[in-house]
mmCIF file of C-alpha atoms in Angstrom:
data_model
loop_
_atom_site.group_PDB
_atom_site.id
_atom_site.type_symbol
_atom_site.label_atom_id
_atom_site.label_comp_id
_atom_site.label_asym_id
_atom_site.label_seq_id
_atom_site.Cartn_x
_atom_site.Cartn_y
_atom_site.Cartn_z
ATOM 1 C CA MET Y 202 -55.434 22.710 -47.412
ATOM 2 C CA PRO Y 203 -54.340 18.585 -48.473
ATOM 3 C CA LEU Y 204 -56.152 17.583 -51.334
ATOM 4 C CA GLN Y 205 -58.519 14.354 -50.060
ATOM 5 C CA VAL Y 206 -58.145 11.311 -52.269
ATOM 6 C CA SER Y 207 -61.114 10.067 -53.244
ATOM 7 C CA ASP Y 208 -60.821 8.001 -56.082
ATOM 8 C CA TYR Y 209 -59.375 4.974 -54.450
ATOM 9 C CA SER Y 210 -60.438 1.157 -55.179
ATOM 10 C CA TRP Y 211 -60.714 -1.470 -53.112
ATOM 11 C CA GLN Y 212 -61.568 -5.530 -53.241
ATOM 12 C CA GLN Y 213 -61.853 -8.241 -50.789
ATOM 13 C CA THR Y 214 -62.223 -11.618 -49.725
ATOM 14 C CA LYS Y 215 -62.796 -13.592 -46.551
ATOM 15 C CA VAL Y 216 -59.028 -12.499 -45.087
ATOM 16 C CA ALA Y 217 -57.463 -9.987 -47.000
ATOM 17 C CA VAL Y 218 -58.412 -5.984 -48.112
ATOM 18 C CA PHE Y 219 -56.454 -4.651 -51.254
ATOM 19 C CA ILE Y 220 -56.134 -0.968 -51.527
ATOM 20 C CA SER Y 221 -54.827 0.829 -53.958
ATOM 21 C CA VAL Y 222 -54.386 4.939 -53.432
ATOM 22 C CA PRO Y 223 -53.495 6.775 -56.952
ATOM 23 C CA LEU Y 224 -50.789 9.724 -56.216
ATOM 24 C CA ARG Y 225 -50.278 11.014 -59.292
ATOM 25 C CA GLY Y 226 -47.829 13.928 -59.740
ATOM 26 C CA VAL Y 227 -45.940 13.397 -56.751
ATOM 27 C CA CYS Y 228 -43.054 11.006 -55.404
ATOM 28 C CA VAL Y 229 -45.105 8.176 -53.937
ATOM 29 C CA ARG Y 230 -41.720 7.077 -52.241
ATOM 30 C CA ASP Y 231 -42.372 10.448 -49.796
ATOM 31 C CA ALA Y 232 -45.476 9.105 -48.630
ATOM 32 C CA ASP Y 233 -46.382 9.165 -45.255
ATOM 33 C CA VAL Y 234 -47.960 6.092 -43.810
ATOM 34 C CA PHE Y 235 -49.108 5.108 -40.666
ATOM 35 C CA CYS Y 236 -51.715 1.934 -39.913
ATOM 36 C CA THR Y 237 -53.373 0.608 -36.940
ATOM 37 C CA GLU Y 238 -55.966 -2.131 -36.496
ATOM 38 C CA ASN Y 239 -58.751 0.540 -37.319
ATOM 39 C CA TYR Y 240 -57.360 3.192 -39.238
ATOM 40 C CA LEU Y 241 -55.256 3.910 -42.198
ATOM 41 C CA LYS Y 242 -53.555 7.163 -43.471
ATOM 42 C CA VAL Y 243 -51.224 8.053 -46.455
ATOM 43 C CA ASN Y 244 -49.655 11.102 -46.100
ATOM 44 C CA CYS Y 245 -48.152 12.443 -49.014
ATOM 45 C CA PRO Y 246 -48.457 16.311 -49.659
ATOM 46 C CA PRO Y 247 -50.104 17.937 -51.086
ATOM 47 C CA PHE Y 248 -52.900 14.324 -51.276
ATOM 48 C CA LEU Y 249 -54.248 13.219 -48.251
ATOM 49 C CA PHE Y 250 -55.743 9.249 -47.697
ATOM 50 C CA GLU Y 251 -57.354 8.467 -44.370
ATOM 51 C CA VAL Y 252 -60.612 5.685 -43.680
ATOM 52 C CA PHE Y 253 -61.413 4.714 -41.222
ATOM 53 C CA LEU Y 254 -61.839 0.526 -41.482
ATOM 54 C CA TYR Y 255 -65.181 -1.062 -41.029
ATOM 55 C CA ALA Y 256 -63.547 -4.100 -39.317
ATOM 56 C CA PRO Y 257 -60.022 -4.527 -37.080
ATOM 57 C CA ILE Y 258 -57.234 -5.849 -39.412
ATOM 58 C CA ASP Y 259 -53.741 -7.444 -38.343
ATOM 59 C CA ASP Y 260 -51.924 -4.499 -38.600
ATOM 60 C CA GLU Y 261 -48.298 -6.293 -38.054
ATOM 61 C CA SER Y 262 -48.566 -8.537 -41.019
ATOM 62 C CA SER Y 263 -49.967 -6.418 -43.462
ATOM 63 C CA LYS Y 264 -48.312 -4.999 -45.832
ATOM 64 C CA ALA Y 265 -47.744 -1.952 -48.611
ATOM 65 C CA LYS Y 266 -46.647 -1.732 -52.395
ATOM 66 C CA ILE Y 267 -45.523 1.586 -53.558
ATOM 67 C CA GLY Y 268 -44.895 2.341 -57.257
ATOM 68 C CA ASN Y 269 -46.084 3.500 -60.410
ATOM 69 C CA ASP Y 270 -47.800 6.489 -58.797
ATOM 70 C CA ALA Y 271 -49.721 4.130 -56.498
ATOM 71 C CA ILE Y 272 -49.854 3.029 -53.534
ATOM 72 C CA VAL Y 273 -50.960 -0.704 -52.898
ATOM 73 C CA PHE Y 274 -52.394 -2.212 -49.672
ATOM 74 C CA THR Y 275 -53.182 -5.789 -48.518
ATOM 75 C CA LEU Y 276 -54.898 -6.047 -45.102
ATOM 76 C CA TYR Y 277 -55.230 -8.699 -43.766
ATOM 77 C CA LYS Y 278 -58.786 -9.498 -41.739
ATOM 78 C CA LYS Y 279 -58.609 -10.602 -37.931
ATOM 79 C CA GLU Y 280 -62.105 -12.124 -38.849
ATOM 80 C CA ALA Y 281 -62.406 -14.079 -41.558
ATOM 81 C CA ALA Y 282 -65.826 -12.363 -43.129
ATOM 82 C CA MET Y 283 -66.929 -9.890 -45.947
ATOM 83 C CA TRP Y 284 -67.162 -6.195 -44.896
ATOM 84 C CA GLU Y 285 -70.434 -4.540 -46.398
ATOM 85 C CA THR Y 286 -67.564 -1.628 -46.968
ATOM 86 C CA LEU Y 287 -64.305 -0.490 -46.913
ATOM 87 C CA SER Y 288 -64.676 2.624 -44.241
ATOM 88 C CA MET Y 289 -67.044 3.011 -41.170
ATOM 89 C CA SER Y 290 -70.347 4.509 -41.854
ATOM 90 C CA GLY Y 291 -72.261 7.309 -39.833
ATOM 91 C CA VAL Y 292 -69.128 8.398 -38.081
ATOM 92 C CA ASP Y 293 -68.540 11.656 -36.681
ATOM 93 C CA LYS Y 294 -66.002 14.276 -36.591
ATOM 94 C CA GLU Y 295 -65.498 13.674 -32.391
ATOM 95 C CA THR Y 296 -65.793 9.585 -33.233
ATOM 96 C CA MET Y 297 -62.877 10.537 -36.133
ATOM 97 C CA GLN Y 298 -60.740 12.409 -33.254
ATOM 98 C CA ARG Y 299 -61.225 9.594 -30.575
ATOM 99 C CA ILE Y 300 -60.047 6.841 -33.366
ATOM 100 C CA ARG Y 301 -56.776 9.052 -34.389
ATOM 101 C CA GLU Y 302 -56.530 9.185 -30.393
ATOM 102 C CA LYS Y 303 -56.577 6.285 -29.647
ATOM 103 C CA SER Y 304 -54.369 4.771 -32.855
ATOM 104 C CA ILE Y 305 -51.471 6.816 -32.199
ATOM 105 C CA LEU Y 306 -51.532 5.806 -28.785
ATOM 106 C CA GLN Y 307 -51.745 3.119 -30.031
ATOM 107 C CA ALA Y 308 -48.533 3.130 -32.038
ATOM 108 C CA GLN Y 309 -46.797 5.010 -29.459
ATOM 109 C CA GLU Y 310 -47.046 2.107 -27.362
ATOM 110 C CA ARG Y 311 -45.912 -0.523 -29.685
ATOM 111 C CA ALA Y 312 -43.081 1.795 -30.617
ATOM 112 C CA LYS Y 313 -42.587 2.361 -26.861
ATOM 113 C CA GLU Y 314 -42.539 -1.908 -26.342
ATOM 114 C CA ALA Y 315 -40.226 -2.501 -29.470
ATOM 115 C CA THR Y 316 -37.562 -0.133 -28.490
ATOM 116 C CA GLU Y 317 -37.620 -2.129 -25.350
ATOM 117 C CA ALA Y 318 -37.512 -4.874 -26.547
ATOM 118 C CA LYS Y 319 -34.889 -4.461 -28.346
ATOM 119 C CA ALA Y 320 -32.939 -2.936 -25.465
ATOM 120 C CA ALA Y 321 -33.364 -6.078 -23.635
ATOM 121 C CA ALA Y 322 -32.339 -8.282 -26.548
ATOM 122 C CA ARG Y 323 -29.423 -6.180 -26.798
ATOM 123 C CA ARG Y 324 -28.909 -6.296 -23.397
ATOM 124 C CA GLU Y 325 -28.985 -9.841 -23.742
ATOM 125 C CA ASP Y 326 -26.317 -10.121 -26.257
ATOM 126 C CA GLN Y 327 -24.173 -8.404 -24.149
ATOM 127 C CA LYS Y 328 -24.012 -10.361 -21.436
ATOM 128 C CA TYR Y 329 -23.968 -13.433 -23.588
ATOM 129 C CA ALA Y 330 -20.993 -11.762 -25.378
ATOM 130 C CA LEU Y 331 -19.285 -11.250 -22.048
ATOM 131 C CA ASN Y 332 -20.288 -14.901 -20.974
ATOM 132 C CA VAL Y 333 -18.625 -16.119 -23.906
ATOM 133 C CA MET Y 334 -15.733 -14.082 -23.350
ATOM 134 C CA MET Y 335 -15.283 -14.960 -19.771
ATOM 135 C CA LYS Y 336 -15.235 -18.346 -20.771
ATOM 136 C CA ILE Y 337 -12.737 -17.535 -23.319
ATOM 137 C CA GLU Y 338 -10.690 -16.188 -20.790
ATOM 138 C CA GLU Y 339 -11.131 -18.670 -17.959
ATOM 139 C CA GLU Y 340 -10.281 -21.635 -20.707
ATOM 140 C CA GLU Y 341 -6.665 -19.394 -21.780
ATOM 141 C CA ARG Y 342 -6.069 -19.233 -18.346
ATOM 142 C CA LYS Y 343 -6.657 -23.076 -17.091
ATOM 143 C CA LYS Y 344 -4.886 -23.885 -20.903
ATOM 144 C CA ILE Y 345 -1.777 -21.432 -19.012
ATOM 145 C CA GLU Y 346 -2.155 -22.987 -16.039
ATOM 146 C CA ASP Y 347 -1.881 -26.751 -16.805
ATOM 147 C CA MET Y 348 1.130 -25.943 -19.465
ATOM 148 C CA LYS Y 349 2.781 -24.489 -16.125
ATOM 149 C CA GLU Y 350 1.824 -27.619 -14.196
ATOM 150 C CA ASN Y 351 3.355 -29.766 -17.007
ATOM 151 C CA GLU Y 352 6.617 -27.789 -17.198
ATOM 152 C CA ARG Y 353 6.531 -28.278 -13.398
ATOM 153 C CA ILE Y 354 5.843 -31.653 -13.071
ATOM 154 C CA LYS Y 355 8.644 -32.214 -16.214
ATOM 155 C CA ALA Y 356 11.319 -30.140 -14.041
ATOM 156 C CA THR Y 357 10.434 -31.712 -10.817
ATOM 157 C CA LYS Y 358 10.920 -35.347 -13.026
ATOM 158 C CA GLU Y 359 13.809 -34.437 -14.141
ATOM 159 C CA LEU Y 360 15.193 -33.120 -10.467
ATOM 160 C CA GLU Y 361 14.757 -37.002 -9.368
ATOM 161 C CA ALA Y 362 16.032 -37.952 -12.720
ATOM 162 C CA TRP Y 363 19.546 -36.305 -12.155
ATOM 163 C CA LYS Y 364 19.252 -36.879 -8.147
ATOM 164 C CA GLU Y 365 19.264 -40.960 -8.586
ATOM 165 C CA HIS Y 366 21.787 -40.360 -11.405
ATOM 166 C CA GLN Y 367 23.888 -38.529 -8.705
ATOM 167 C CA ARG Y 368 22.900 -41.832 -6.753
ATOM 168 C CA LYS Y 369 23.980 -44.532 -8.585
ATOM 169 C CA ALA Y 370 27.584 -42.532 -9.190
ATOM 170 C CA GLU Y 371 27.885 -42.194 -5.212
ATOM 171 C CA GLU Y 372 27.095 -45.781 -4.599
ATOM 172 C CA GLN Y 373 29.306 -46.712 -7.718
ATOM 173 C CA LYS Y 374 32.348 -45.249 -6.675
ATOM 174 C CA ARG Y 375 31.594 -46.162 -2.970
ATOM 175 C CA ILE Y 376 31.637 -50.488 -4.584
ATOM 176 C CA GLN Y 377 34.962 -49.106 -6.019
ATOM 177 C CA ARG Y 378 36.271 -48.095 -2.908
ATOM 178 C CA GLU Y 379 35.726 -51.025 -1.156
ATOM 179 C CA GLU Y 380 36.638 -53.404 -3.798
ATOM 180 C CA LYS Y 381 40.292 -51.662 -3.700
ATOM 181 C CA LEU Y 382 40.465 -51.689 0.153
ATOM 182 C CA HIS Y 383 39.837 -55.380 -0.249
ATOM 183 C CA GLN Y 384 42.170 -55.904 -2.269
ATOM 184 C CA GLN Y 385 44.714 -54.477 -0.897
ATOM 185 C CA GLU Y 386 43.589 -56.541 2.167
ATOM 186 C CA LYS Y 387 43.729 -59.713 0.412
ATOM 187 C CA GLN Y 388 47.368 -58.971 -0.959
ATOM 188 C CA ILE Y 389 48.788 -58.176 2.796
ATOM 189 C CA GLU Y 390 47.078 -61.541 3.669
ATOM 190 C CA GLU Y 391 49.170 -63.388 1.072
ATOM 191 C CA GLU Y 392 52.243 -61.558 1.925
ATOM 192 C CA ARG Y 393 51.761 -62.583 5.817
ATOM 193 C CA LYS Y 394 51.479 -66.222 4.546
ATOM 194 C CA LYS Y 395 54.486 -65.925 2.397
ATOM 195 C CA LEU Y 396 56.325 -64.703 5.235
ATOM 196 C CA LYS Y 397 54.953 -67.683 7.754
ATOM 197 C CA HIS Y 398 56.040 -70.405 5.564
ATOM 198 C CA LYS Y 399 59.498 -68.957 5.096
ATOM 199 C CA SER Y 400 59.407 -69.095 9.112
ATOM 200 C CA LEU Y 401 58.887 -72.584 9.279
ATOM 201 C CA THR Y 402 61.294 -73.946 6.780
ATOM 202 C CA ARG Y 403 63.954 -72.228 7.864
ATOM 203 C CA ASN Y 404 66.878 -73.138 11.120
ATOM 204 C CA SER Y 405 66.560 -71.234 14.411
ATOM 205 C CA ALA Y 406 68.776 -68.496 13.390
ATOM 206 C CA SER Y 407 66.995 -68.117 10.195
ATOM 207 C CA ARG Y 408 63.981 -68.075 12.914
ATOM 208 C CA ASN Y 409 65.058 -65.383 15.031
ATOM 209 C CA LEU Y 410 65.400 -63.358 11.475
ATOM 210 C CA ALA Y 411 62.167 -64.599 10.873
ATOM 211 C CA THR Y 412 60.903 -63.207 14.130
ATOM 212 C CA LYS Y 413 62.380 -59.848 14.188
ATOM 213 C CA GLY Y 414 61.099 -59.786 10.438
ATOM 214 C CA ARG Y 415 57.752 -60.339 12.059
ATOM 215 C CA SER Y 416 58.053 -57.549 14.380
ATOM 216 C CA LEU Y 417 59.054 -55.504 11.589
ATOM 217 C CA GLU Y 418 55.746 -56.212 10.039
ATOM 218 C CA ASN Y 419 53.862 -55.507 12.914
ATOM 219 C CA ILE Y 420 55.268 -51.920 13.465
ATOM 220 C CA PHE Y 421 54.517 -51.651 9.809
ATOM 221 C CA PHE Y 422 50.823 -52.940 9.994
ATOM 222 C CA ASP Y 423 50.677 -50.519 13.218
ATOM 223 C CA LYS Y 424 52.205 -47.722 11.114
ATOM 224 C CA LEU Y 425 49.638 -48.167 8.795
ATOM 225 C CA LYS Y 426 46.446 -48.204 11.163
ATOM 226 C CA GLU Y 427 47.832 -45.237 12.779
ATOM 227 C CA ASP Y 428 47.814 -42.889 9.108
ATOM 228 C CA SER Y 429 44.197 -44.692 8.402
ATOM 229 C CA ILE Y 430 42.569 -42.809 11.144
ATOM 230 C CA PRO Y 431 43.010 -38.905 11.441
ATOM 231 C CA VAL Y 432 45.051 -37.268 14.625
ATOM 232 C CA PRO Y 433 41.837 -35.120 16.347
ATOM 233 C CA ARG Y 434 41.982 -31.809 15.999
ATOM 234 C CA SER Y 435 43.047 -29.276 19.000
ATOM 235 C CA VAL Y 436 40.703 -26.815 20.913
ATOM 236 C CA GLY Y 437 41.666 -23.687 20.869
ATOM 237 C CA SER Y 438 40.298 -19.731 20.977
ATOM 238 C CA ILE Y 439 40.890 -16.926 19.086
ATOM 239 C CA LYS Y 440 40.299 -13.806 20.707
ATOM 240 C CA VAL Y 441 39.276 -10.340 18.407
ATOM 241 C CA ASN Y 442 39.578 -7.029 19.354
ATOM 242 C CA PHE Y 443 38.781 -4.274 17.304
ATOM 243 C CA THR Y 444 40.528 -0.707 17.644
ATOM 244 C CA PRO Y 445 38.428 1.561 19.206
ATOM 245 C CA ARG Y 446 36.467 4.364 17.410
ATOM 246 C CA VAL Y 447 38.632 7.900 18.517
ATOM 247 C CA PHE Y 448 36.917 10.691 16.258
ATOM 248 C CA PRO Y 449 32.854 10.615 15.776
ATOM 249 C CA THR Y 450 31.223 10.384 13.110
ATOM 250 C CA ALA Y 451 31.036 13.559 10.909
ATOM 251 C CA LEU Y 452 27.174 15.562 10.381
ATOM 252 C CA ARG Y 453 27.375 14.208 7.202
ATOM 253 C CA GLU Y 454 27.615 10.922 7.176
ATOM 254 C CA SER Y 455 25.050 10.332 10.021
ATOM 255 C CA GLN Y 456 22.033 8.333 9.719
ATOM 256 C CA VAL Y 457 20.284 9.710 12.657
ATOM 257 C CA ALA Y 458 18.083 12.001 10.437
ATOM 258 C CA GLU Y 459 17.138 9.127 8.231
ATOM 259 C CA GLU Y 460 16.324 6.558 11.195
ATOM 260 C CA GLU Y 461 14.117 9.312 13.353
ATOM 261 C CA GLU Y 462 12.337 9.676 9.509
ATOM 262 C CA TRP Y 463 12.038 5.729 9.066
ATOM 263 C CA LEU Y 464 11.047 4.974 12.909
ATOM 264 C CA ARG Y 465 8.128 8.444 12.620
ATOM 265 C CA LYS Y 466 7.148 6.371 9.045
ATOM 266 C CA GLN Y 467 6.633 3.126 11.163
ATOM 267 C CA ALA Y 468 4.913 4.556 13.607
ATOM 268 C CA GLU Y 469 2.245 6.854 11.592
ATOM 269 C CA ALA Y 470 1.848 3.788 9.656
ATOM 270 C CA ARG Y 471 0.951 1.420 12.894
ATOM 271 C CA ARG Y 472 -1.828 4.408 14.010
ATOM 272 C CA ALA Y 473 -2.665 4.533 10.221
ATOM 273 C CA MET Y 474 -4.165 0.603 10.999
ATOM 274 C CA ASN Y 475 -7.034 -0.556 11.103
ATOM 275 C CA THR Y 476 -7.417 -3.284 14.007
ATOM 276 C CA ASP Y 477 -10.913 -3.830 13.188
ATOM 277 C CA ILE Y 478 -10.340 -5.482 9.912
ATOM 278 C CA PRO Y 479 -11.811 -9.266 9.682
ATOM 279 C CA GLU Y 480 -8.854 -10.293 7.839
ATOM 280 C CA LEU Y 481 -6.700 -9.353 10.875
ATOM 281 C CA SER Y 482 -7.410 -11.926 12.794
ATOM 282 C CA ASP Y 483 -6.158 -14.545 11.455
ATOM 283 C CA LEU Y 484 -2.183 -12.726 10.348
ATOM 284 C CA LYS Y 485 0.307 -12.696 11.766
ATOM 285 C CA GLU Y 486 1.899 -9.525 13.435
ATOM 286 C CA GLU Y 487 4.479 -9.059 10.383
ATOM 287 C CA GLU Y 488 1.721 -9.369 8.159
ATOM 288 C CA LYS Y 489 -0.309 -6.911 8.790
ATOM 289 C CA ASN Y 490 2.632 -4.720 8.001
ATOM 290 C CA PRO Y 491 2.011 -2.633 4.424
ATOM 291 C CA GLU Y 492 5.579 -3.074 3.194
ATOM 292 C CA TRP Y 493 5.943 -6.930 4.086
ATOM 293 C CA LEU Y 494 2.223 -7.025 1.885
ATOM 294 C CA LYS Y 495 3.711 -5.230 -1.087
ATOM 295 C CA ASP Y 496 6.479 -7.300 -1.325
ATOM 296 C CA LYS Y 497 4.262 -10.548 -1.232
ATOM 297 C CA GLY Y 498 2.148 -9.536 -4.051
ATOM 298 C CA ASN Y 499 5.280 -8.493 -5.586
ATOM 299 C CA LYS Y 500 6.301 -12.274 -5.486
ATOM 300 C CA LEU Y 501 2.691 -13.172 -6.496
ATOM 301 C CA PHE Y 502 3.149 -10.570 -9.856
ATOM 302 C CA ALA Y 503 6.254 -12.447 -10.782
ATOM 303 C CA THR Y 504 4.754 -15.558 -10.823
ATOM 304 C CA GLU Y 505 1.877 -14.193 -12.734
ATOM 305 C CA ASN Y 506 -0.810 -15.157 -10.016
ATOM 306 C CA TYR Y 507 -2.411 -11.393 -10.629
ATOM 307 C CA LEU Y 508 -5.704 -12.186 -8.507
ATOM 308 C CA ALA Y 509 -3.694 -13.147 -5.589
ATOM 309 C CA SER Y 510 -1.254 -9.985 -5.467
ATOM 310 C CA ILE Y 511 -4.352 -7.958 -6.606
ATOM 311 C CA ASN Y 512 -5.967 -9.076 -2.736
ATOM 312 C CA ALA Y 513 -2.574 -8.682 -1.404
ATOM 313 C CA TYR Y 514 -2.490 -5.114 -2.478
ATOM 314 C CA ASN Y 515 -5.961 -4.211 -1.361
ATOM 315 C CA LEU Y 516 -5.261 -5.601 2.676
ATOM 316 C CA ALA Y 517 -2.403 -3.049 2.234
ATOM 317 C CA ILE Y 518 -4.200 0.049 1.322
ATOM 318 C CA ARG Y 519 -7.258 -0.997 4.014
ATOM 319 C CA LEU Y 520 -3.615 -0.851 6.484
ATOM 320 C CA ASN Y 521 -2.297 2.374 4.573
ATOM 321 C CA ASN Y 522 -4.070 4.389 1.619
ATOM 322 C CA LYS Y 523 -0.830 6.867 1.638
ATOM 323 C CA ILE Y 524 1.295 4.432 -0.268
ATOM 324 C CA PRO Y 525 1.201 5.698 -3.770
ATOM 325 C CA VAL Y 526 3.303 2.266 -4.937
ATOM 326 C CA LEU Y 527 0.160 0.338 -3.903
ATOM 327 C CA TYR Y 528 -1.788 1.820 -6.127
ATOM 328 C CA LEU Y 529 0.658 1.566 -9.264
ATOM 329 C CA ASN Y 530 1.028 -2.114 -8.463
ATOM 330 C CA ARG Y 531 -2.103 -2.769 -8.421
ATOM 331 C CA ALA Y 532 -2.616 -0.919 -11.568
ATOM 332 C CA ALA Y 533 -0.303 -2.945 -13.552
ATOM 333 C CA CYS Y 534 -2.237 -5.736 -11.720
ATOM 334 C CA HIS Y 535 -5.646 -4.944 -13.648
ATOM 335 C CA LEU Y 536 -3.606 -4.109 -16.208
ATOM 336 C CA LYS Y 537 -1.806 -7.917 -17.092
ATOM 337 C CA LEU Y 538 -6.184 -8.886 -16.584
ATOM 338 C CA LYS Y 539 -7.192 -5.960 -19.329
ATOM 339 C CA ASN Y 540 -8.956 -4.380 -16.646
ATOM 340 C CA LEU Y 541 -8.319 -0.884 -17.902
ATOM 341 C CA HIS Y 542 -11.046 0.833 -16.090
ATOM 342 C CA LYS Y 543 -9.589 0.123 -12.901
ATOM 343 C CA ALA Y 544 -5.773 0.454 -13.917
ATOM 344 C CA ILE Y 545 -6.440 3.756 -15.156
ATOM 345 C CA GLU Y 546 -8.693 4.602 -11.325
ATOM 346 C CA ASP Y 547 -5.382 3.302 -9.233
ATOM 347 C CA SER Y 548 -2.907 5.124 -11.589
ATOM 348 C CA SER Y 549 -4.995 8.342 -10.949
ATOM 349 C CA LYS Y 550 -4.903 7.662 -7.393
ATOM 350 C CA ALA Y 551 -1.148 7.290 -7.234
ATOM 351 C CA TYR Y 552 -0.628 10.354 -8.939
ATOM 352 C CA ARG Y 553 -2.811 12.334 -6.552
ATOM 353 C CA ILE Y 554 -0.810 11.216 -3.564
ATOM 354 C CA MET Y 555 2.340 11.477 -5.408
ATOM 355 C CA LYS Y 556 1.277 15.117 -6.161
ATOM 356 C CA LEU Y 557 0.427 16.152 -2.167
ATOM 357 C CA HIS Y 558 3.611 14.579 -1.388
ATOM 358 C CA LEU Y 559 5.564 17.026 -3.355
ATOM 359 C CA ARG Y 560 3.825 19.874 -2.427
ATOM 360 C CA LEU Y 561 4.066 18.840 1.801
ATOM 361 C CA ILE Y 562 7.959 18.406 1.173
ATOM 362 C CA HIS Y 563 9.886 21.947 2.586
ATOM 363 C CA PRO Y 564 12.159 23.035 -0.350
ATOM 364 C CA THR Y 565 14.816 22.739 2.172
ATOM 365 C CA LYS Y 566 14.281 19.791 2.975
ATOM 366 C CA LEU Y 567 13.916 18.992 -0.774
ATOM 367 C CA TYR Y 568 17.610 20.392 -1.788
ATOM 368 C CA LYS Y 569 19.232 18.429 1.398
ATOM 369 C CA MET Y 570 17.448 15.002 0.276
ATOM 370 C CA MET Y 571 18.919 15.963 -3.244
ATOM 371 C CA LEU Y 572 22.661 16.576 -1.603
ATOM 372 C CA ARG Y 573 22.477 12.842 0.390
ATOM 373 C CA ARG Y 574 20.977 11.321 -2.796
ATOM 374 C CA PHE Y 575 24.114 12.399 -4.843
ATOM 375 C CA GLY Y 576 26.752 12.441 -2.497
ATOM 376 C CA ILE Y 577 27.320 16.224 -2.189
#
């Protein structure tokens, strides 16, 4: 049976009430304090202090000070007025019980609201942190793309400068060749003028010799002209004969089984292809092949365009979801993008498909595949 504390003291102003509750001989720090707008309770075994307040108080701004074998309460009134007494007068047990239950319900509702508010604040904080992280990642991605674009522009400029340098060098060589040919023609013209001048000053015999010399000169020029023009190539045909194969291909070197297996897989892939996919309406026939999409995704992955690579793998998986390499490649893209859960999920799917394929292969067929693989 708890001991009711009756030797408490209280004072008031128009806005506040001060209550001092002595608790001698016990550890005051272990006291359980419960306060609402109409009810105040202190439970510190073996003592119990309970009071039904005369008027409502602001329990959120009110406070308690624990120490020196006593608890001092500072309760702020909702309405500024002087109280006649601290507790309500003429309160029966049923009213007390009803006030207690109402106070407990109010405290529970307030605790529930505080919990929900805290959860909402936590969600808002998480959402804000996620938005900040996404913004940082977007800025980093944009920065990387800008760096790539700058490098591309720089490389393009260097290539254009190299092409311009090569063009100028070729132009310089062409000019030098033309100058050299012009000098040769000039020298030939000067030689011809000298020969013509000599022919005018000589006698008839000399004229005959000059005439002979000019004929030789003409022959020289004709020969020089003929040497400058290459002779056209002769037209002909080459016949290539192959030795016919007499002996048939050995069974261990035959590729018939592999070709049939490849054709069967292609037929299964075409049957497994879903032609109702909207994305296939604008694609070419070769682009509807999962292998083509896989190669496309690999090229995009090599250029670090992970989102486009994931799109290519997604469409390939929708066309044929029995290829484990597609899941492994998509898991690598998710790993680059820090999507760890999706990377684990794709890796697990690939593992299950590969495990199922190993179970379906007959031991004899597996043995033959190993023999072909190692060339035995």
